[in-house]
Structure formats: structure tokens, C-alpha cells
């Protein structure tokens, strides 16, 4: 049953076709939040109560504006191997592509007055070698100069390709430990979405 003290959130999710995206959807839909999964292929995800699919390009600010209009919050799983990226075919998980996604979100979301952003990914590179320093500074600049209420969440290393159905109930795939760890991570991320405690910071989730 819905906790009446927790307001309904309308969310937009980039990276729904990842294991982390699937776990987030399980937790979001279990809590009766409603939203859209933004995809390149609208047939890639089965429609469910409270969830619909919408086309979009995470790396284009105008597309971001059109895709997230009317939402309360945006979640971008930048560690996902499948992100809506227009005609681009290169790996969306590289630092440069993550920067491009963050810049597009920072420009596109304020245009439609959506200000809460949860970024989930492998952000170890932000503290990495000196040659990535310029990219890290640009990420920091894009976020801090924006009007967004943002949180970075360090993503765990997880088995990819798990669906909502894989995670909803115990089964052979994945193992119960993997399922519980993914759902625990997703629960913490959704908690942050509902009641932000780490705005403007990087957040680690202990599993």
C-alpha cells in the first residue's frame, strides 16, 4: 500500500534496459510512483501499470527537454550499456560521453522546469588520472552552474541484462544474493529521490 506521507513522483528514467535500471523500476513501481522510460526503441520495454515508454536522446538538450517535460525528477543510469543516443554508436559509458550526457541534462531540464536529477554511474574517473582532469572539471562546472538539484550515485559492478521480471521474485537467474543486492541499491537510490540527503554530492551505497 502507498505510504500517504510520501508524495507521488513522476519520474523519467534513462538506462531502463540495464540491470540497475530494472531494479530501479521494481522499486519505483512498487512504491506506486509513475513515469516514463526514455528509449531509442519504444518496443524494447514492455509497458506496465504506471510506466510508459517515450523516445528520446540523452545526449541532445532539446530532446531531453521534450522527453522529461512534466516530470518531477530525472534518473540517468550512465553505467548502462544501452542509453538512448540518437545515431551515435560509441560506448556511452566513456568519460567524454558521460560529460556530454550531463551537459545535455543540465541545459535541457531547466527549460521545462524540471530540477531534480539523480545520476548513477561509475564515477571513479572523476578522481582519476590527470589527463581526465579537464573532463572532470567540465562535469563539475556543468552541474554547479546549473539550477539542478543533483546527486551522483556510485553504481555497483553488477551482472548486466537482468529484467524487471528477473528481479521481482526469487529464481535461478540471478542468484538471490545478486537480486537482493541490486534491489537494496535501488531502494537506497529511490530513498534519495524521495527524500534528498546528498544534494550536490557523490553518494556511496553500502551493500
PDB file of N, CA and C in Angstrom, residues 101-198:
ATOM      1  N   UNK A 101      26.355  13.737 -21.802  1.00  0.00           N
ATOM      2  CA  UNK A 101      25.017  13.483 -21.261  1.00  0.00           C
ATOM      3  C   UNK A 101      24.690  14.472 -20.144  1.00  0.00           C
ATOM      4  N   UNK A 102      25.651  14.693 -19.243  1.00  0.00           N
ATOM      5  CA  UNK A 102      25.419  15.611 -18.125  1.00  0.00           C
ATOM      6  C   UNK A 102      25.193  17.028 -18.634  1.00  0.00           C
ATOM      7  N   UNK A 103      25.962  17.453 -19.624  1.00  0.00           N
ATOM      8  CA  UNK A 103      25.773  18.796 -20.189  1.00  0.00           C
ATOM      9  C   UNK A 103      24.394  18.930 -20.831  1.00  0.00           C
ATOM     10  N   UNK A 104      23.946  17.879 -21.539  1.00  0.00           N
ATOM     11  CA  UNK A 104      22.620  17.928 -22.161  1.00  0.00           C
ATOM     12  C   UNK A 104      21.515  18.002 -21.108  1.00  0.00           C
ATOM     13  N   UNK A 105      21.660  17.237 -20.030  1.00  0.00           N
ATOM     14  CA  UNK A 105      20.674  17.278 -18.946  1.00  0.00           C
ATOM     15  C   UNK A 105      20.673  18.645 -18.261  1.00  0.00           C
ATOM     16  N   UNK A 106      21.863  19.196 -18.021  1.00  0.00           N
ATOM     17  CA  UNK A 106      21.972  20.482 -17.334  1.00  0.00           C
ATOM     18  C   UNK A 106      21.373  21.615 -18.156  1.00  0.00           C
ATOM     19  N   UNK A 107      21.414  21.493 -19.467  1.00  0.00           N
ATOM     20  CA  UNK A 107      20.811  22.500 -20.335  1.00  0.00           C
ATOM     21  C   UNK A 107      19.328  22.236 -20.578  1.00  0.00           C
ATOM     22  N   UNK A 108      18.981  20.957 -20.768  1.00  0.00           N
ATOM     23  CA  UNK A 108      17.626  20.623 -21.184  1.00  0.00           C
ATOM     24  C   UNK A 108      16.590  20.636 -20.087  1.00  0.00           C
ATOM     25  N   UNK A 109      16.940  20.142 -18.898  1.00  0.00           N
ATOM     26  CA  UNK A 109      15.949  20.046 -17.830  1.00  0.00           C
ATOM     27  C   UNK A 109      15.405  21.403 -17.368  1.00  0.00           C
ATOM     28  N   UNK A 110      16.259  22.423 -17.147  1.00  0.00           N
ATOM     29  CA  UNK A 110      15.714  23.703 -16.686  1.00  0.00           C
ATOM     30  C   UNK A 110      14.753  24.354 -17.674  1.00  0.00           C
ATOM     31  N   UNK A 111      14.883  24.039 -18.946  1.00  0.00           N
ATOM     32  CA  UNK A 111      13.995  24.632 -19.941  1.00  0.00           C
ATOM     33  C   UNK A 111      12.532  24.276 -19.695  1.00  0.00           C
ATOM     34  N   UNK A 112      12.321  23.111 -19.066  1.00  0.00           N
ATOM     35  CA  UNK A 112      10.942  22.673 -18.805  1.00  0.00           C
ATOM     36  C   UNK A 112      10.684  22.605 -17.298  1.00  0.00           C
ATOM     37  N   UNK A 113      11.529  23.325 -16.544  1.00  0.00           N
ATOM     38  CA  UNK A 113      11.334  23.485 -15.098  1.00  0.00           C
ATOM     39  C   UNK A 113      11.315  22.158 -14.337  1.00  0.00           C
ATOM     40  N   UNK A 114      12.184  21.243 -14.755  1.00  0.00           N
ATOM     41  CA  UNK A 114      12.427  20.003 -14.014  1.00  0.00           C
ATOM     42  C   UNK A 114      13.806  20.148 -13.379  1.00  0.00           C
ATOM     43  N   UNK A 115      13.899  20.011 -12.045  1.00  0.00           N
ATOM     44  CA  UNK A 115      15.171  20.356 -11.417  1.00  0.00           C
ATOM     45  C   UNK A 115      15.830  19.242 -10.607  1.00  0.00           C
ATOM     46  N   UNK A 116      15.185  18.119 -10.382  1.00  0.00           N
ATOM     47  CA  UNK A 116      15.805  17.067  -9.574  1.00  0.00           C
ATOM     48  C   UNK A 116      16.432  16.010 -10.471  1.00  0.00           C
ATOM     49  N   UNK A 117      17.718  15.752 -10.266  1.00  0.00           N
ATOM     50  CA  UNK A 117      18.467  14.839 -11.125  1.00  0.00           C
ATOM     51  C   UNK A 117      19.282  13.869 -10.277  1.00  0.00           C
ATOM     52  N   UNK A 118      19.085  12.579 -10.554  1.00  0.00           N
ATOM     53  CA  UNK A 118      19.867  11.517  -9.918  1.00  0.00           C
ATOM     54  C   UNK A 118      20.711  10.862 -11.009  1.00  0.00           C
ATOM     55  N   UNK A 119      22.030  10.993 -10.894  1.00  0.00           N
ATOM     56  CA  UNK A 119      22.953  10.410 -11.862  1.00  0.00           C
ATOM     57  C   UNK A 119      23.608   9.193 -11.245  1.00  0.00           C
ATOM     58  N   UNK A 120      23.476   8.040 -11.889  1.00  0.00           N
ATOM     59  CA  UNK A 120      24.026   6.788 -11.384  1.00  0.00           C
ATOM     60  C   UNK A 120      25.063   6.282 -12.369  1.00  0.00           C
ATOM     61  N   UNK A 121      26.269   6.052 -11.892  1.00  0.00           N
ATOM     62  CA  UNK A 121      27.308   5.583 -12.802  1.00  0.00           C
ATOM     63  C   UNK A 121      28.599   5.272 -12.088  1.00  0.00           C
ATOM     64  N   UNK A 122      29.592   4.849 -12.886  1.00  0.00           N
ATOM     65  CA  UNK A 122      30.937   4.605 -12.378  1.00  0.00           C
ATOM     66  C   UNK A 122      31.684   5.927 -12.469  1.00  0.00           C
ATOM     67  N   UNK A 123      31.756   6.645 -11.363  1.00  0.00           N
ATOM     68  CA  UNK A 123      32.343   7.980 -11.352  1.00  0.00           C
ATOM     69  C   UNK A 123      33.759   7.996 -10.786  1.00  0.00           C
ATOM     70  N   UNK A 124      34.396   6.829 -10.709  1.00  0.00           N
ATOM     71  CA  UNK A 124      35.766   6.785 -10.192  1.00  0.00           C
ATOM     72  C   UNK A 124      36.705   7.626 -11.056  1.00  0.00           C
ATOM     73  N   UNK A 125      36.380   7.774 -12.334  1.00  0.00           N
ATOM     74  CA  UNK A 125      37.250   8.534 -13.235  1.00  0.00           C
ATOM     75  C   UNK A 125      37.321  10.011 -12.860  1.00  0.00           C
ATOM     76  N   UNK A 126      36.351  10.497 -12.103  1.00  0.00           N
ATOM     77  CA  UNK A 126      36.395  11.895 -11.682  1.00  0.00           C
ATOM     78  C   UNK A 126      37.587  12.168 -10.767  1.00  0.00           C
ATOM     79  N   UNK A 127      38.088  11.120 -10.122  1.00  0.00           N
ATOM     80  CA  UNK A 127      39.268  11.240  -9.259  1.00  0.00           C
ATOM     81  C   UNK A 127      40.479  10.572  -9.889  1.00  0.00           C
ATOM     82  N   UNK A 128      40.405  10.328 -11.198  1.00  0.00           N
ATOM     83  CA  UNK A 128      41.405   9.520 -11.873  1.00  0.00           C
ATOM     84  C   UNK A 128      42.604  10.281 -12.380  1.00  0.00           C
ATOM     85  N   UNK A 129      43.228   9.750 -13.452  1.00  0.00           N
ATOM     86  CA  UNK A 129      44.473  10.317 -13.984  1.00  0.00           C
ATOM     87  C   UNK A 129      44.327  11.777 -14.403  1.00  0.00           C
ATOM     88  N   UNK A 130      45.466  12.463 -14.426  1.00  0.00           N
ATOM     89  CA  UNK A 130      45.468  13.899 -14.722  1.00  0.00           C
ATOM     90  C   UNK A 130      44.893  14.207 -16.095  1.00  0.00           C
ATOM     91  N   UNK A 131      45.045  13.278 -17.062  1.00  0.00           N
ATOM     92  CA  UNK A 131      44.565  13.569 -18.410  1.00  0.00           C
ATOM     93  C   UNK A 131      43.048  13.656 -18.478  1.00  0.00           C
ATOM     94  N   UNK A 132      42.367  13.164 -17.432  1.00  0.00           N
ATOM     95  CA  UNK A 132      40.912  13.284 -17.380  1.00  0.00           C
ATOM     96  C   UNK A 132      40.473  14.496 -16.565  1.00  0.00           C
ATOM     97  N   UNK A 133      41.429  15.241 -16.059  1.00  0.00           N
ATOM     98  CA  UNK A 133      41.112  16.378 -15.201  1.00  0.00           C
ATOM     99  C   UNK A 133      40.230  17.409 -15.859  1.00  0.00           C
ATOM    100  N   UNK A 134      40.471  17.696 -17.142  1.00  0.00           N
ATOM    101  CA  UNK A 134      39.660  18.687 -17.846  1.00  0.00           C
ATOM    102  C   UNK A 134      38.206  18.241 -17.932  1.00  0.00           C
ATOM    103  N   UNK A 135      37.996  16.947 -18.215  1.00  0.00           N
ATOM    104  CA  UNK A 135      36.633  16.425 -18.304  1.00  0.00           C
ATOM    105  C   UNK A 135      35.952  16.496 -16.943  1.00  0.00           C
ATOM    106  N   UNK A 136      36.688  16.148 -15.887  1.00  0.00           N
ATOM    107  CA  UNK A 136      36.123  16.198 -14.532  1.00  0.00           C
ATOM    108  C   UNK A 136      35.730  17.632 -14.165  1.00  0.00           C
ATOM    109  N   UNK A 137      36.577  18.594 -14.516  1.00  0.00           N
ATOM    110  CA  UNK A 137      36.272  19.992 -14.230  1.00  0.00           C
ATOM    111  C   UNK A 137      35.031  20.449 -14.995  1.00  0.00           C
ATOM    112  N   UNK A 138      34.878  19.970 -16.219  1.00  0.00           N
ATOM    113  CA  UNK A 138      33.700  20.342 -17.013  1.00  0.00           C
ATOM    114  C   UNK A 138      32.429  19.724 -16.440  1.00  0.00           C
ATOM    115  N   UNK A 139      32.517  18.516 -15.920  1.00  0.00           N
ATOM    116  CA  UNK A 139      31.362  17.918 -15.247  1.00  0.00           C
ATOM    117  C   UNK A 139      30.968  18.753 -14.042  1.00  0.00           C
ATOM    118  N   UNK A 140      31.957  19.083 -13.215  1.00  0.00           N
ATOM    119  CA  UNK A 140      31.695  19.885 -12.027  1.00  0.00           C
ATOM    120  C   UNK A 140      31.107  21.239 -12.401  1.00  0.00           C
ATOM    121  N   UNK A 141      31.647  21.848 -13.433  1.00  0.00           N
ATOM    122  CA  UNK A 141      31.168  23.160 -13.870  1.00  0.00           C
ATOM    123  C   UNK A 141      29.733  23.081 -14.379  1.00  0.00           C
ATOM    124  N   UNK A 142      29.445  22.053 -15.194  1.00  0.00           N
ATOM    125  CA  UNK A 142      28.099  21.915 -15.759  1.00  0.00           C
ATOM    126  C   UNK A 142      27.052  21.754 -14.665  1.00  0.00           C
ATOM    127  N   UNK A 143      27.379  20.972 -13.643  1.00  0.00           N
ATOM    128  CA  UNK A 143      26.423  20.728 -12.569  1.00  0.00           C
ATOM    129  C   UNK A 143      26.301  21.930 -11.631  1.00  0.00           C
ATOM    130  N   UNK A 144      27.428  22.506 -11.250  1.00  0.00           N
ATOM    131  CA  UNK A 144      27.384  23.586 -10.267  1.00  0.00           C
ATOM    132  C   UNK A 144      26.827  24.883 -10.848  1.00  0.00           C
ATOM    133  N   UNK A 145      26.996  25.102 -12.142  1.00  0.00           N
ATOM    134  CA  UNK A 145      26.458  26.310 -12.772  1.00  0.00           C
ATOM    135  C   UNK A 145      24.973  26.166 -13.102  1.00  0.00           C
ATOM    136  N   UNK A 146      24.462  24.945 -13.057  1.00  0.00           N
ATOM    137  CA  UNK A 146      23.055  24.719 -13.389  1.00  0.00           C
ATOM    138  C   UNK A 146      22.176  25.010 -12.177  1.00  0.00           C
ATOM    139  N   UNK A 147      20.877  25.029 -12.409  1.00  0.00           N
ATOM    140  CA  UNK A 147      19.909  25.210 -11.323  1.00  0.00           C
ATOM    141  C   UNK A 147      19.414  23.866 -10.792  1.00  0.00           C
ATOM    142  N   UNK A 148      20.035  22.794 -11.217  1.00  0.00           N
ATOM    143  CA  UNK A 148      19.557  21.463 -10.860  1.00  0.00           C
ATOM    144  C   UNK A 148      19.873  21.103  -9.416  1.00  0.00           C
ATOM    145  N   UNK A 149      18.988  20.315  -8.819  1.00  0.00           N
ATOM    146  CA  UNK A 149      19.216  19.698  -7.517  1.00  0.00           C
ATOM    147  C   UNK A 149      19.705  18.280  -7.813  1.00  0.00           C
ATOM    148  N   UNK A 150      21.020  18.110  -7.838  1.00  0.00           N
ATOM    149  CA  UNK A 150      21.606  16.876  -8.357  1.00  0.00           C
ATOM    150  C   UNK A 150      22.315  16.071  -7.276  1.00  0.00           C
ATOM    151  N   UNK A 151      22.361  14.754  -7.525  1.00  0.00           N
ATOM    152  CA  UNK A 151      23.138  13.830  -6.699  1.00  0.00           C
ATOM    153  C   UNK A 151      23.804  12.817  -7.622  1.00  0.00           C
ATOM    154  N   UNK A 152      25.082  12.561  -7.402  1.00  0.00           N
ATOM    155  CA  UNK A 152      25.782  11.485  -8.094  1.00  0.00           C
ATOM    156  C   UNK A 152      25.776  10.254  -7.204  1.00  0.00           C
ATOM    157  N   UNK A 153      25.422   9.109  -7.760  1.00  0.00           N
ATOM    158  CA  UNK A 153      25.402   7.858  -7.008  1.00  0.00           C
ATOM    159  C   UNK A 153      26.360   6.883  -7.674  1.00  0.00           C
ATOM    160  N   UNK A 154      27.353   6.435  -6.927  1.00  0.00           N
ATOM    161  CA  UNK A 154      28.308   5.474  -7.483  1.00  0.00           C
ATOM    162  C   UNK A 154      27.626   4.128  -7.677  1.00  0.00           C
ATOM    163  N   UNK A 155      27.671   3.631  -8.913  1.00  0.00           N
ATOM    164  CA  UNK A 155      26.990   2.378  -9.248  1.00  0.00           C
ATOM    165  C   UNK A 155      27.847   1.180  -8.875  1.00  0.00           C
ATOM    166  N   UNK A 156      27.237   0.128  -8.359  1.00  0.00           N
ATOM    167  CA  UNK A 156      27.992  -1.109  -8.101  1.00  0.00           C
ATOM    168  C   UNK A 156      28.272  -1.840  -9.402  1.00  0.00           C
ATOM    169  N   UNK A 157      29.287  -2.692  -9.387  1.00  0.00           N
ATOM    170  CA  UNK A 157      29.548  -3.569 -10.522  1.00  0.00           C
ATOM    171  C   UNK A 157      28.524  -4.699 -10.472  1.00  0.00           C
ATOM    172  N   UNK A 158      27.722  -4.822 -11.510  1.00  0.00           N
ATOM    173  CA  UNK A 158      26.632  -5.799 -11.490  1.00  0.00           C
ATOM    174  C   UNK A 158      26.580  -6.577 -12.798  1.00  0.00           C
ATOM    175  N   UNK A 159      25.979  -7.742 -12.718  1.00  0.00           N
ATOM    176  CA  UNK A 159      25.683  -8.528 -13.913  1.00  0.00           C
ATOM    177  C   UNK A 159      24.682  -7.772 -14.760  1.00  0.00           C
ATOM    178  N   UNK A 160      24.959  -7.632 -16.047  1.00  0.00           N
ATOM    179  CA  UNK A 160      24.050  -6.871 -16.906  1.00  0.00           C
ATOM    180  C   UNK A 160      23.010  -7.795 -17.543  1.00  0.00           C
ATOM    181  N   UNK A 161      21.950  -7.178 -18.049  1.00  0.00           N
ATOM    182  CA  UNK A 161      20.943  -7.902 -18.806  1.00  0.00           C
ATOM    183  C   UNK A 161      19.801  -8.448 -17.994  1.00  0.00           C
ATOM    184  N   UNK A 162      19.690  -8.067 -16.709  1.00  0.00           N
ATOM    185  CA  UNK A 162      18.594  -8.562 -15.874  1.00  0.00           C
ATOM    186  C   UNK A 162      17.367  -7.680 -16.053  1.00  0.00           C
ATOM    187  N   UNK A 163      16.215  -8.311 -16.205  1.00  0.00           N
ATOM    188  CA  UNK A 163      14.971  -7.588 -16.453  1.00  0.00           C
ATOM    189  C   UNK A 163      14.177  -7.393 -15.166  1.00  0.00           C
ATOM    190  N   UNK A 164      13.104  -6.632 -15.266  1.00  0.00           N
ATOM    191  CA  UNK A 164      12.203  -6.462 -14.127  1.00  0.00           C
ATOM    192  C   UNK A 164      11.697  -7.816 -13.649  1.00  0.00           C
ATOM    193  N   UNK A 165      11.322  -8.683 -14.590  1.00  0.00           N
ATOM    194  CA  UNK A 165      10.786  -9.995 -14.219  1.00  0.00           C
ATOM    195  C   UNK A 165      11.833 -10.846 -13.508  1.00  0.00           C
ATOM    196  N   UNK A 166      13.121 -10.709 -13.899  1.00  0.00           N
ATOM    197  CA  UNK A 166      14.183 -11.445 -13.223  1.00  0.00           C
ATOM    198  C   UNK A 166      14.294 -11.043 -11.760  1.00  0.00           C
ATOM    199  N   UNK A 167      13.986  -9.778 -11.469  1.00  0.00           N
ATOM    200  CA  UNK A 167      14.250  -9.228 -10.141  1.00  0.00           C
ATOM    201  C   UNK A 167      13.037  -9.212  -9.225  1.00  0.00           C
ATOM    202  N   UNK A 168      11.850  -9.374  -9.776  1.00  0.00           N
ATOM    203  CA  UNK A 168      10.639  -9.255  -8.955  1.00  0.00           C
ATOM    204  C   UNK A 168      10.507 -10.362  -7.927  1.00  0.00           C
ATOM    205  N   UNK A 169      10.947 -11.555  -8.258  1.00  0.00           N
ATOM    206  CA  UNK A 169      10.783 -12.671  -7.324  1.00  0.00           C
ATOM    207  C   UNK A 169      11.967 -13.611  -7.431  1.00  0.00           C
ATOM    208  N   UNK A 170      12.248 -14.384  -6.390  1.00  0.00           N
ATOM    209  CA  UNK A 170      13.395 -15.291  -6.406  1.00  0.00           C
ATOM    210  C   UNK A 170      13.314 -16.293  -7.549  1.00  0.00           C
ATOM    211  N   UNK A 171      14.465 -16.616  -8.101  1.00  0.00           N
ATOM    212  CA  UNK A 171      14.515 -17.582  -9.184  1.00  0.00           C
ATOM    213  C   UNK A 171      15.947 -18.000  -9.441  1.00  0.00           C
ATOM    214  N   UNK A 172      16.169 -18.733 -10.509  1.00  0.00           N
ATOM    215  CA  UNK A 172      17.509 -19.221 -10.815  1.00  0.00           C
ATOM    216  C   UNK A 172      18.398 -18.109 -11.357  1.00  0.00           C
ATOM    217  N   UNK A 173      17.802 -17.142 -12.033  1.00  0.00           N
ATOM    218  CA  UNK A 173      18.558 -16.029 -12.599  1.00  0.00           C
ATOM    219  C   UNK A 173      17.948 -14.731 -12.137  1.00  0.00           C
ATOM    220  N   UNK A 174      18.660 -13.901 -11.393  1.00  0.00           N
ATOM    221  CA  UNK A 174      20.018 -14.128 -10.910  1.00  0.00           C
ATOM    222  C   UNK A 174      19.993 -14.926  -9.614  1.00  0.00           C
ATOM    223  N   UNK A 175      21.158 -15.055  -8.981  1.00  0.00           N
ATOM    224  CA  UNK A 175      21.170 -15.670  -7.667  1.00  0.00           C
ATOM    225  C   UNK A 175      20.442 -14.751  -6.696  1.00  0.00           C
ATOM    226  N   UNK A 176      19.990 -15.296  -5.587  1.00  0.00           N
ATOM    227  CA  UNK A 176      19.246 -14.494  -4.619  1.00  0.00           C
ATOM    228  C   UNK A 176      20.112 -13.377  -4.051  1.00  0.00           C
ATOM    229  N   UNK A 177      21.398 -13.630  -3.873  1.00  0.00           N
ATOM    230  CA  UNK A 177      22.282 -12.585  -3.351  1.00  0.00           C
ATOM    231  C   UNK A 177      22.370 -11.414  -4.326  1.00  0.00           C
ATOM    232  N   UNK A 178      22.538 -11.718  -5.603  1.00  0.00           N
ATOM    233  CA  UNK A 178      22.609 -10.659  -6.622  1.00  0.00           C
ATOM    234  C   UNK A 178      21.309  -9.880  -6.659  1.00  0.00           C
ATOM    235  N   UNK A 179      20.194 -10.594  -6.615  1.00  0.00           N
ATOM    236  CA  UNK A 179      18.883  -9.937  -6.651  1.00  0.00           C
ATOM    237  C   UNK A 179      18.709  -9.000  -5.466  1.00  0.00           C
ATOM    238  N   UNK A 180      19.030  -9.473  -4.287  1.00  0.00           N
ATOM    239  CA  UNK A 180      18.864  -8.658  -3.086  1.00  0.00           C
ATOM    240  C   UNK A 180      19.793  -7.445  -3.095  1.00  0.00           C
ATOM    241  N   UNK A 181      21.026  -7.624  -3.569  1.00  0.00           N
ATOM    242  CA  UNK A 181      21.961  -6.501  -3.609  1.00  0.00           C
ATOM    243  C   UNK A 181      21.490  -5.430  -4.589  1.00  0.00           C
ATOM    244  N   UNK A 182      21.010  -5.848  -5.746  1.00  0.00           N
ATOM    245  CA  UNK A 182      20.507  -4.884  -6.721  1.00  0.00           C
ATOM    246  C   UNK A 182      19.295  -4.137  -6.189  1.00  0.00           C
ATOM    247  N   UNK A 183      18.371  -4.864  -5.591  1.00  0.00           N
ATOM    248  CA  UNK A 183      17.165  -4.220  -5.070  1.00  0.00           C
ATOM    249  C   UNK A 183      17.489  -3.318  -3.883  1.00  0.00           C
ATOM    250  N   UNK A 184      18.464  -3.699  -3.069  1.00  0.00           N
ATOM    251  CA  UNK A 184      18.873  -2.851  -1.947  1.00  0.00           C
ATOM    252  C   UNK A 184      19.492  -1.558  -2.450  1.00  0.00           C
ATOM    253  N   UNK A 185      20.353  -1.681  -3.467  1.00  0.00           N
ATOM    254  CA  UNK A 185      20.941  -0.477  -4.062  1.00  0.00           C
ATOM    255  C   UNK A 185      19.849   0.430  -4.624  1.00  0.00           C
ATOM    256  N   UNK A 186      18.921  -0.171  -5.381  1.00  0.00           N
ATOM    257  CA  UNK A 186      17.851   0.622  -5.987  1.00  0.00           C
ATOM    258  C   UNK A 186      16.973   1.271  -4.929  1.00  0.00           C
ATOM    259  N   UNK A 187      16.711   0.568  -3.828  1.00  0.00           N
ATOM    260  CA  UNK A 187      15.894   1.141  -2.755  1.00  0.00           C
ATOM    261  C   UNK A 187      16.568   2.375  -2.168  1.00  0.00           C
ATOM    262  N   UNK A 188      17.879   2.314  -1.968  1.00  0.00           N
ATOM    263  CA  UNK A 188      18.607   3.472  -1.435  1.00  0.00           C
ATOM    264  C   UNK A 188      18.565   4.640  -2.417  1.00  0.00           C
ATOM    265  N   UNK A 189      18.688   4.340  -3.711  1.00  0.00           N
ATOM    266  CA  UNK A 189      18.628   5.396  -4.718  1.00  0.00           C
ATOM    267  C   UNK A 189      17.252   6.048  -4.743  1.00  0.00           C
ATOM    268  N   UNK A 190      16.199   5.251  -4.651  1.00  0.00           N
ATOM    269  CA  UNK A 190      14.845   5.805  -4.656  1.00  0.00           C
ATOM    270  C   UNK A 190      14.581   6.572  -3.361  1.00  0.00           C
ATOM    271  N   UNK A 191      15.125   6.103  -2.243  1.00  0.00           N
ATOM    272  CA  UNK A 191      15.024   6.860  -0.988  1.00  0.00           C
ATOM    273  C   UNK A 191      15.598   8.267  -1.177  1.00  0.00           C
ATOM    274  N   UNK A 192      16.749   8.345  -1.844  1.00  0.00           N
ATOM    275  CA  UNK A 192      17.380   9.649  -2.089  1.00  0.00           C
ATOM    276  C   UNK A 192      16.508  10.514  -2.994  1.00  0.00           C
ATOM    277  N   UNK A 193      15.841   9.871  -3.938  1.00  0.00           N
ATOM    278  CA  UNK A 193      14.950  10.605  -4.831  1.00  0.00           C
ATOM    279  C   UNK A 193      13.762  11.171  -4.062  1.00  0.00           C
ATOM    280  N   UNK A 194      13.212  10.365  -3.163  1.00  0.00           N
ATOM    281  CA  UNK A 194      12.041  10.790  -2.395  1.00  0.00           C
ATOM    282  C   UNK A 194      12.385  11.827  -1.320  1.00  0.00           C
ATOM    283  N   UNK A 195      13.542  11.639  -0.711  1.00  0.00           N
ATOM    284  CA  UNK A 195      13.928  12.495   0.412  1.00  0.00           C
ATOM    285  C   UNK A 195      15.423  12.807   0.302  1.00  0.00           C
ATOM    286  N   UNK A 196      15.786  13.763  -0.553  1.00  0.00           N
ATOM    287  CA  UNK A 196      17.200  14.018  -0.842  1.00  0.00           C
ATOM    288  C   UNK A 196      18.010  14.388   0.399  1.00  0.00           C
ATOM    289  N   UNK A 197      19.111  13.676   0.576  1.00  0.00           N
ATOM    290  CA  UNK A 197      20.025  13.936   1.682  1.00  0.00           C
ATOM    291  C   UNK A 197      21.443  14.245   1.197  1.00  0.00           C
ATOM    292  N   UNK A 198      21.682  14.112  -0.106  1.00  0.00           N
ATOM    293  CA  UNK A 198      23.036  14.265  -0.642  1.00  0.00           C
ATOM    294  C   UNK A 198      23.050  15.202  -1.850  1.00  0.00           C
TER     295      UNK A 198
END
